[in-house]
Coordinates of N, CA and C and ligand atoms in Angstrom, one line a residue:
X1 N -186.7 -99.8 -15.0 CA -185.3 -100.1 -14.9 C -184.5 -99.4 -16.0
X2 N -183.4 -98.8 -15.7 CA -182.7 -98.0 -16.7 C -181.5 -98.9 -17.2
X3 N -181.4 -99.1 -18.5 CA -180.4 -100.0 -19.1 C -179.5 -99.2 -20.1
X4 N -178.3 -99.7 -20.2 CA -177.3 -99.2 -21.2 C -176.5 -100.4 -21.7
X5 N -176.0 -100.3 -22.9 CA -175.2 -101.3 -23.5 C -173.9 -100.8 -23.9
X6 N -172.8 -101.4 -23.4 CA -171.4 -101.0 -23.8 C -170.9 -102.0 -24.8
X7 N -170.6 -101.5 -26.0 CA -170.2 -102.4 -27.1 C -169.0 -102.0 -27.9
X8 N -168.1 -102.9 -28.0 CA -166.9 -102.7 -28.9 C -167.2 -103.5 -30.2
X9 N -167.2 -102.9 -31.3 CA -167.5 -103.7 -32.6 C -166.6 -103.1 -33.7
X10 N -165.4 -103.7 -33.8 CA -164.4 -103.0 -34.7 C -164.1 -103.8 -35.9
X11 N -164.5 -105.1 -36.0 CA -164.0 -105.9 -37.1 C -164.9 -105.7 -38.3
X12 N -166.2 -106.1 -38.1 CA -167.2 -105.9 -39.2 C -168.5 -105.3 -38.8
X13 N -168.5 -104.8 -37.5 CA -169.8 -104.2 -37.0 C -170.8 -105.3 -36.6
X14 N -170.3 -106.5 -36.5 CA -171.2 -107.7 -36.3 C -171.9 -107.5 -34.9
X15 N -171.1 -107.2 -33.9 CA -171.6 -107.2 -32.5 C -172.6 -106.0 -32.4
X16 N -172.3 -104.9 -33.1 CA -173.1 -103.7 -33.0 C -174.5 -104.0 -33.5
X17 N -174.6 -104.9 -34.5 CA -176.0 -105.3 -35.0 C -176.8 -105.9 -33.9
X18 N -176.1 -106.8 -33.2 CA -176.7 -107.5 -32.0 C -177.1 -106.5 -31.0
X19 N -176.2 -105.6 -30.7 CA -176.4 -104.6 -29.6 C -177.5 -103.7 -29.9
X20 N -177.7 -103.3 -31.2 CA -178.8 -102.4 -31.6 C -180.1 -103.0 -31.4
X21 N -180.2 -104.3 -31.7 CA -181.5 -105.0 -31.5 C -181.8 -105.1 -30.0
X22 N -180.8 -105.5 -29.2 CA -181.0 -105.6 -27.8 C -181.4 -104.2 -27.2
X23 N -180.7 -103.2 -27.7 CA -181.0 -101.8 -27.2 C -182.4 -101.4 -27.5
X24 N -182.9 -101.8 -28.7 CA -184.3 -101.4 -29.0 C -185.3 -102.0 -27.9
X25 N -185.0 -103.3 -27.6 CA -185.9 -104.0 -26.7 C -185.8 -103.4 -25.3
X26 N -184.6 -103.1 -24.9 CA -184.4 -102.7 -23.5 C -184.4 -101.2 -23.4
X27 N -184.7 -100.5 -24.5 CA -184.7 -99.0 -24.5 C -183.4 -98.5 -23.9
X28 N -182.3 -99.1 -24.4 CA -181.0 -98.8 -23.9 C -180.1 -98.2 -25.0
X29 N -179.4 -97.1 -24.6 CA -178.4 -96.5 -25.5 C -177.2 -97.5 -25.7
X30 N -176.7 -97.6 -26.9 CA -175.5 -98.4 -27.2 C -174.3 -97.5 -27.3
X31 N -173.3 -97.7 -26.4 CA -172.2 -96.8 -26.4 C -170.9 -97.6 -26.5
X32 N -169.9 -97.0 -27.2 CA -168.5 -97.5 -27.3 C -167.9 -97.2 -25.9
X33 N -167.1 -98.2 -25.3 CA -166.5 -97.9 -24.0 C -165.6 -96.7 -24.1
X34 N -165.1 -96.3 -25.3 CA -164.2 -95.2 -25.3 C -165.0 -93.8 -25.2
X35 N -166.3 -94.0 -25.3 CA -167.2 -92.7 -25.3 C -168.0 -92.6 -24.1
X36 N -167.7 -93.4 -23.0 CA -168.4 -93.2 -21.8 C -167.5 -93.3 -20.6
X37 N -167.8 -92.5 -19.6 CA -167.0 -92.4 -18.4 C -167.4 -93.6 -17.5
X38 N -166.4 -94.3 -17.0 CA -166.7 -95.5 -16.1 C -167.7 -95.1 -15.0
X39 N -167.5 -93.9 -14.4 CA -168.4 -93.6 -13.3 C -169.8 -93.4 -13.7
X40 N -170.1 -93.2 -15.0 CA -171.5 -92.9 -15.4 C -172.3 -94.2 -15.3
X41 N -171.7 -95.3 -15.3 CA -172.5 -96.6 -15.2 C -173.3 -96.8 -13.9
X42 N -172.8 -96.1 -12.9 CA -173.5 -96.2 -11.6 C -175.0 -95.8 -11.7
X43 N -175.3 -95.0 -12.7 CA -176.7 -94.5 -12.8 C -177.6 -95.5 -13.5
X44 N -177.1 -96.7 -13.8 CA -177.9 -97.7 -14.5 C -178.2 -99.0 -13.7
X45 N -179.4 -99.5 -13.9 CA -179.7 -100.8 -13.1 C -179.2 -102.0 -13.9
X46 N -179.2 -101.9 -15.2 CA -178.8 -103.0 -16.1 C -177.8 -102.6 -17.1
X47 N -176.6 -103.3 -17.2 CA -175.6 -102.9 -18.2 C -175.2 -104.1 -19.0
X48 N -175.3 -104.0 -20.3 CA -174.9 -105.1 -21.2 C -173.5 -104.8 -21.7
X49 N -172.6 -105.8 -21.8 CA -171.2 -105.7 -22.2 C -171.0 -106.7 -23.4
X50 N -170.6 -106.1 -24.5 CA -170.5 -107.0 -25.7 C -169.4 -106.6 -26.6
X51 N -168.8 -107.6 -27.3 CA -167.8 -107.4 -28.4 C -167.7 -108.7 -29.2
X52 N -166.9 -108.6 -30.3 CA -166.4 -109.8 -31.0 C -165.4 -110.5 -30.1
X53 N -165.1 -111.7 -30.5 CA -164.1 -112.5 -29.8 C -162.8 -112.6 -30.6
X54 N -161.7 -112.3 -29.9 CA -160.4 -112.2 -30.6 C -159.4 -113.1 -29.9
X55 N -159.0 -114.1 -30.5 CA -158.1 -115.1 -29.9 C -158.6 -115.6 -28.6
X56 N -159.9 -115.9 -28.5 CA -160.5 -116.4 -27.3 C -160.9 -115.5 -26.3
X57 N -160.8 -114.2 -26.5 CA -161.2 -113.2 -25.5 C -162.0 -112.1 -26.1
X58 N -162.8 -111.4 -25.2 CA -163.5 -110.2 -25.6 C -162.4 -109.2 -26.0
X59 N -162.9 -108.2 -26.8 CA -161.9 -107.2 -27.3 C -161.2 -106.5 -26.1
X60 N -160.0 -106.2 -26.3 CA -159.2 -105.5 -25.2 C -159.8 -104.2 -24.7
X61 N -160.4 -103.5 -25.6 CA -161.0 -102.2 -25.2 C -162.1 -102.4 -24.2
X62 N -162.9 -103.4 -24.5 CA -164.0 -103.7 -23.5 C -163.5 -104.3 -22.2
X63 N -162.5 -105.2 -22.3 CA -161.9 -105.8 -21.1 C -161.3 -104.7 -20.2
X64 N -160.6 -103.8 -20.9 CA -159.9 -102.7 -20.1 C -160.9 -101.8 -19.5
X65 N -162.0 -101.5 -20.2 CA -163.0 -100.7 -19.6 C -163.6 -101.3 -18.4
X66 N -163.9 -102.6 -18.4 CA -164.5 -103.3 -17.3 C -163.5 -103.3 -16.1
X67 N -162.2 -103.6 -16.5 CA -161.2 -103.5 -15.4 C -161.1 -102.2 -14.7
X68 N -161.4 -101.1 -15.5 CA -161.3 -99.8 -14.9 C -162.5 -99.4 -14.0
X69 N -163.6 -100.2 -14.1 CA -164.8 -99.8 -13.4 C -164.6 -99.8 -11.8
X70 N -165.2 -98.8 -11.2 CA -165.3 -98.9 -9.7 C -166.2 -100.0 -9.3
X71 N -166.3 -100.4 -8.0 CA -167.2 -101.4 -7.5 C -168.7 -101.0 -7.9
X72 N -169.4 -102.0 -8.4 CA -170.8 -101.7 -8.8 C -171.8 -102.5 -8.0
X73 N -173.1 -102.1 -8.1 CA -174.1 -102.9 -7.4 C -175.3 -103.2 -8.3
X74 N -175.0 -103.3 -9.6 CA -176.1 -103.5 -10.5 C -176.0 -104.8 -11.2
X75 N -177.0 -105.0 -12.2 CA -177.0 -106.3 -12.9 C -176.4 -106.1 -14.3
X76 N -175.7 -107.1 -14.8 CA -175.1 -107.1 -16.1 C -175.5 -108.2 -16.9
X77 N -175.4 -108.1 -18.3 CA -175.4 -109.3 -19.1 C -174.2 -109.1 -20.1
X78 N -173.9 -110.3 -20.7 CA -172.7 -110.3 -21.5 C -173.1 -110.9 -22.9
X79 N -172.6 -110.3 -24.0 CA -173.0 -110.9 -25.3 C -171.8 -110.7 -26.2
X80 N -171.8 -111.6 -27.2 CA -170.6 -111.6 -28.2 C -171.1 -112.1 -29.5
X81 N -170.4 -111.7 -30.6 CA -170.5 -112.3 -31.9 C -169.1 -112.9 -32.1
X82 N -169.1 -114.1 -32.7 CA -167.9 -114.9 -32.9 C -168.0 -115.9 -34.0
X83 N -166.8 -116.3 -34.4 CA -166.8 -117.4 -35.4 C -167.3 -118.7 -34.9
X84 N -167.0 -119.0 -33.6 CA -167.2 -120.3 -33.0 C -168.0 -120.1 -31.7
X85 N -168.8 -121.2 -31.3 CA -169.6 -121.0 -30.2 C -168.9 -120.9 -28.8
X86 N -169.7 -120.3 -27.9 CA -169.2 -120.1 -26.5 C -169.4 -121.5 -25.8
X87 N -168.6 -122.4 -26.0 CA -168.9 -123.8 -25.5 C -167.6 -124.5 -25.0
X88 N -167.8 -125.5 -24.2 CA -166.8 -126.4 -23.8 C -165.8 -125.8 -22.8
X89 N -164.6 -126.3 -22.7 CA -163.7 -125.9 -21.7 C -163.2 -124.4 -21.9
X90 N -163.3 -124.0 -23.2 CA -162.7 -122.7 -23.5 C -163.8 -121.6 -23.7
X91 N -164.8 -121.7 -22.8 CA -165.9 -120.7 -22.9 C -165.4 -119.3 -22.8
X92 N -165.6 -118.5 -23.8 CA -165.0 -117.2 -23.7 C -165.7 -116.3 -22.8
X93 N -167.0 -116.6 -22.5 CA -167.8 -115.7 -21.7 C -167.3 -115.8 -20.2
X94 N -166.7 -116.9 -19.8 CA -166.5 -117.2 -18.4 C -165.6 -116.1 -17.8
X95 N -164.4 -115.8 -18.4 CA -163.5 -114.8 -17.7 C -164.2 -113.4 -17.6
X96 N -165.0 -113.1 -18.6 CA -165.7 -111.8 -18.6 C -166.8 -111.8 -17.5
X97 N -167.5 -112.9 -17.3 CA -168.5 -113.0 -16.2 C -167.8 -112.9 -14.9
X98 N -166.7 -113.6 -14.8 CA -165.9 -113.6 -13.5 C -165.4 -112.1 -13.2
X99 N -164.9 -111.5 -14.2 CA -164.4 -110.1 -14.0 C -165.6 -109.2 -13.5
X100 N -166.7 -109.3 -14.2 CA -167.9 -108.5 -13.8 C -168.3 -108.8 -12.4
X101 N -168.3 -110.1 -12.0 CA -168.7 -110.4 -10.7 C -167.7 -109.9 -9.6
X102 N -166.4 -109.9 -10.0 CA -165.4 -109.3 -9.1 C -165.7 -107.8 -8.9
X103 N -166.3 -107.2 -9.9 CA -166.6 -105.7 -9.8 C -167.9 -105.5 -9.1
X104 N -168.6 -106.6 -8.7 CA -169.8 -106.5 -7.9 C -171.1 -106.6 -8.7
X105 N -171.0 -106.8 -10.0 CA -172.2 -107.0 -10.8 C -172.8 -108.4 -10.5
X106 N -174.1 -108.5 -10.6 CA -174.8 -109.8 -10.7 C -175.0 -110.0 -12.2
X107 N -174.4 -111.1 -12.7 CA -174.5 -111.3 -14.2 C -175.8 -112.2 -14.5
X108 N -176.7 -111.6 -15.1 CA -178.0 -112.3 -15.3 C -178.0 -113.4 -16.4
X109 N -177.2 -113.1 -17.4 CA -177.2 -114.1 -18.5 C -176.1 -113.8 -19.6
X110 N -175.9 -114.7 -20.5 CA -174.9 -114.5 -21.6 C -175.6 -114.9 -22.9
X111 N -175.1 -114.3 -24.0 CA -175.6 -114.5 -25.3 C -174.5 -114.5 -26.3
X112 N -174.5 -115.4 -27.2 CA -173.5 -115.3 -28.3 C -174.2 -115.8 -29.6
X113 N -173.7 -115.3 -30.7 CA -174.2 -115.8 -32.0 C -173.0 -115.8 -33.0
X114 N -173.1 -116.7 -34.0 CA -172.1 -116.8 -35.0 C -172.1 -115.5 -35.9
X115 N -170.9 -115.2 -36.4 CA -170.8 -114.0 -37.2 C -169.6 -114.1 -38.2
X116 N -169.7 -113.3 -39.2 CA -168.6 -113.3 -40.3 C -167.3 -113.1 -39.6
X117 N -166.4 -114.1 -39.9 CA -165.1 -114.2 -39.2 C -164.0 -114.2 -40.3
X118 N -163.1 -113.2 -40.2 CA -162.0 -113.1 -41.2 C -160.6 -113.2 -40.5
X119 N -160.6 -114.0 -39.4 CA -159.3 -114.3 -38.7 C -158.4 -115.0 -39.8
X120 N -157.1 -114.6 -39.7 CA -156.2 -114.9 -40.8 C -156.3 -116.2 -41.6
X121 N -156.4 -117.4 -40.9 CA -156.5 -118.6 -41.6 C -157.8 -118.7 -42.5
X122 N -158.8 -118.0 -42.0 CA -160.1 -118.1 -42.7 C -160.2 -117.0 -43.8
X123 N -159.4 -116.0 -43.7 CA -159.3 -114.9 -44.7 C -158.9 -115.4 -46.0
X124 N -158.1 -116.5 -46.0 CA -157.6 -117.1 -47.2 C -158.7 -117.6 -48.1
X125 N -159.8 -118.0 -47.4 CA -161.0 -118.6 -48.1 C -162.1 -117.6 -48.1
X126 N -161.8 -116.3 -47.9 CA -162.8 -115.2 -47.9 C -163.6 -115.1 -46.7
X127 N -163.2 -115.8 -45.6 CA -163.9 -115.7 -44.3 C -164.9 -116.8 -44.2
X128 N -165.3 -117.0 -42.9 CA -166.4 -118.0 -42.7 C -167.6 -117.3 -42.0
X129 N -168.7 -118.1 -42.0 CA -170.0 -117.5 -41.4 C -170.4 -116.3 -42.2
X130 N -170.3 -116.4 -43.5 CA -170.7 -115.2 -44.3 C -172.2 -114.9 -44.2
X131 N -172.5 -113.6 -44.1 CA -173.9 -113.3 -44.0 C -174.5 -113.3 -42.6
X132 N -173.6 -113.6 -41.7 CA -174.1 -113.6 -40.3 C -173.5 -112.5 -39.5
X133 N -174.2 -111.9 -38.5 CA -175.5 -112.4 -38.0 C -176.6 -112.1 -39.0
X134 N -177.5 -113.1 -39.2 CA -178.5 -113.0 -40.1 C -179.9 -112.8 -39.4
X135 N -181.0 -112.8 -40.1 CA -182.2 -112.5 -39.5 C -182.5 -113.4 -38.3
X136 N -182.2 -114.6 -38.4 CA -182.5 -115.6 -37.3 C -181.6 -115.2 -36.1
X137 N -180.3 -114.8 -36.3 CA -179.5 -114.4 -35.2 C -180.0 -113.2 -34.5
X138 N -180.5 -112.2 -35.3 CA -181.1 -111.0 -34.7 C -182.3 -111.3 -34.0
X139 N -183.1 -112.2 -34.5 CA -184.3 -112.6 -33.8 C -184.0 -113.3 -32.5
X140 N -182.9 -114.1 -32.5 CA -182.5 -114.7 -31.2 C -182.0 -113.7 -30.2
X141 N -181.3 -112.6 -30.7 CA -180.9 -111.5 -29.8 C -182.1 -110.8 -29.2
X142 N -183.1 -110.6 -30.1 CA -184.3 -109.9 -29.6 C -185.0 -110.8 -28.5
X143 N -185.1 -112.1 -28.8 CA -185.7 -113.0 -27.8 C -185.0 -113.0 -26.5
X144 N -183.6 -113.0 -26.6 CA -182.8 -112.9 -25.4 C -183.1 -111.7 -24.6
X145 N -183.1 -110.5 -25.3 CA -183.3 -109.2 -24.6 C -184.7 -109.2 -24.0
X146 N -185.7 -109.7 -24.7 CA -187.1 -109.7 -24.2 C -187.2 -110.5 -22.9
X147 N -186.4 -111.6 -22.9 CA -186.4 -112.5 -21.7 C -185.8 -111.7 -20.5
X148 N -184.7 -110.9 -20.8 CA -184.2 -110.1 -19.7 C -185.2 -109.1 -19.2
X149 N -185.9 -108.4 -20.2 CA -186.8 -107.4 -19.9 C -187.9 -107.9 -19.0
X150 N -188.4 -109.1 -19.3 CA -189.5 -109.7 -18.5 C -188.9 -110.1 -17.1
X151 N -187.7 -110.7 -17.1 CA -187.2 -111.1 -15.8 C -186.8 -110.0 -14.9
X152 N -186.3 -108.9 -15.5 CA -185.7 -107.8 -14.7 C -186.5 -106.6 -14.8
X153 N -187.6 -106.6 -15.6 CA -188.4 -105.3 -15.7 C -187.6 -104.2 -16.2
X154 N -186.7 -104.5 -17.2 CA -185.7 -103.5 -17.7 C -186.2 -102.5 -18.7
X155 N -187.2 -101.7 -18.3 CA -187.7 -100.6 -19.1 C -187.8 -99.4 -18.2
X156 N -187.6 -98.2 -18.9 CA -187.6 -97.0 -18.1 C -189.0 -96.6 -17.8
Ligands
LIG201 C1 -157.8 -111.4 -35.5 C2 -159.1 -112.1 -35.2 C3 -159.2 -113.1 -34.2 C4 -160.4 -113.8 -34.0 N1 -160.4 -114.7 -33.0 C5 -161.6 -115.4 -32.8 C6 -161.7 -116.5 -31.8 O1 -160.7 -116.7 -31.1 N2 -162.8 -117.2 -31.6 C7 -163.9 -116.9 -32.4 O2 -164.9 -117.6 -32.2 N3 -163.9 -115.9 -33.4 C8 -162.8 -115.2 -33.6 N4 -162.7 -114.2 -34.5 C9 -164.0 -113.8 -35.2 C10 -164.6 -112.5 -34.6 O3 -165.0 -112.8 -33.2 C11 -165.9 -112.2 -35.3 O4 -165.7 -111.8 -36.6 C12 -166.7 -111.1 -34.6 O5 -168.1 -111.1 -35.1 C13 -166.1 -109.7 -34.8 O6 -167.0 -108.8 -34.1 P1 -167.1 -107.3 -34.6 O7 -167.4 -107.2 -36.1 O8 -168.3 -106.8 -33.8 O9 -165.8 -106.6 -34.2 C14 -161.6 -113.5 -34.8 C15 -161.5 -112.5 -35.8 C16 -160.3 -111.8 -36.0 C17 -160.2 -110.8 -37.1

């Protein structure tokens, strides 16, 4: 199975750290959505989409890229790094999963981990979740990707 990871990581490179670990496991290239043509994704069986979370949403560059995609028939997964968990009524993964499903993807799973967050109110105290993603977060990302690889046979 051929996999690729589309990742926007602009704040501290937090999500890129997660993407790189997942990319190693899945033997997948990690690309910025600004550096890949939407039509190119048709050649992949599994596509990961990830970014930091900004005011409750995935980064606009990633969302706009997904919105621009033609109808797909492959499998996707969604991942994020964020100050706060993907939980409760305000689950940030849900709109992205819905958008991908509208594009025809089957969304296999979602992953998120805590990460250094310098959103304005927290900047005053030097940010929160310092040092994250840490080794345990990267190990969790690896385990997540290994699970996908086993379930979907996602290696070339
Ligand atoms: C302007 C701004 C808004 C943010 N909004 C949220 C938010 O709504 N929820 C959250 O959990 N984290 C929020 N964060 C934290 C980021 O999601 C977190 O730092 C993330 O790891 C950034 O990813 P990146 O370094 O890959 O860009 C915000 C950070 C900034 C700078």
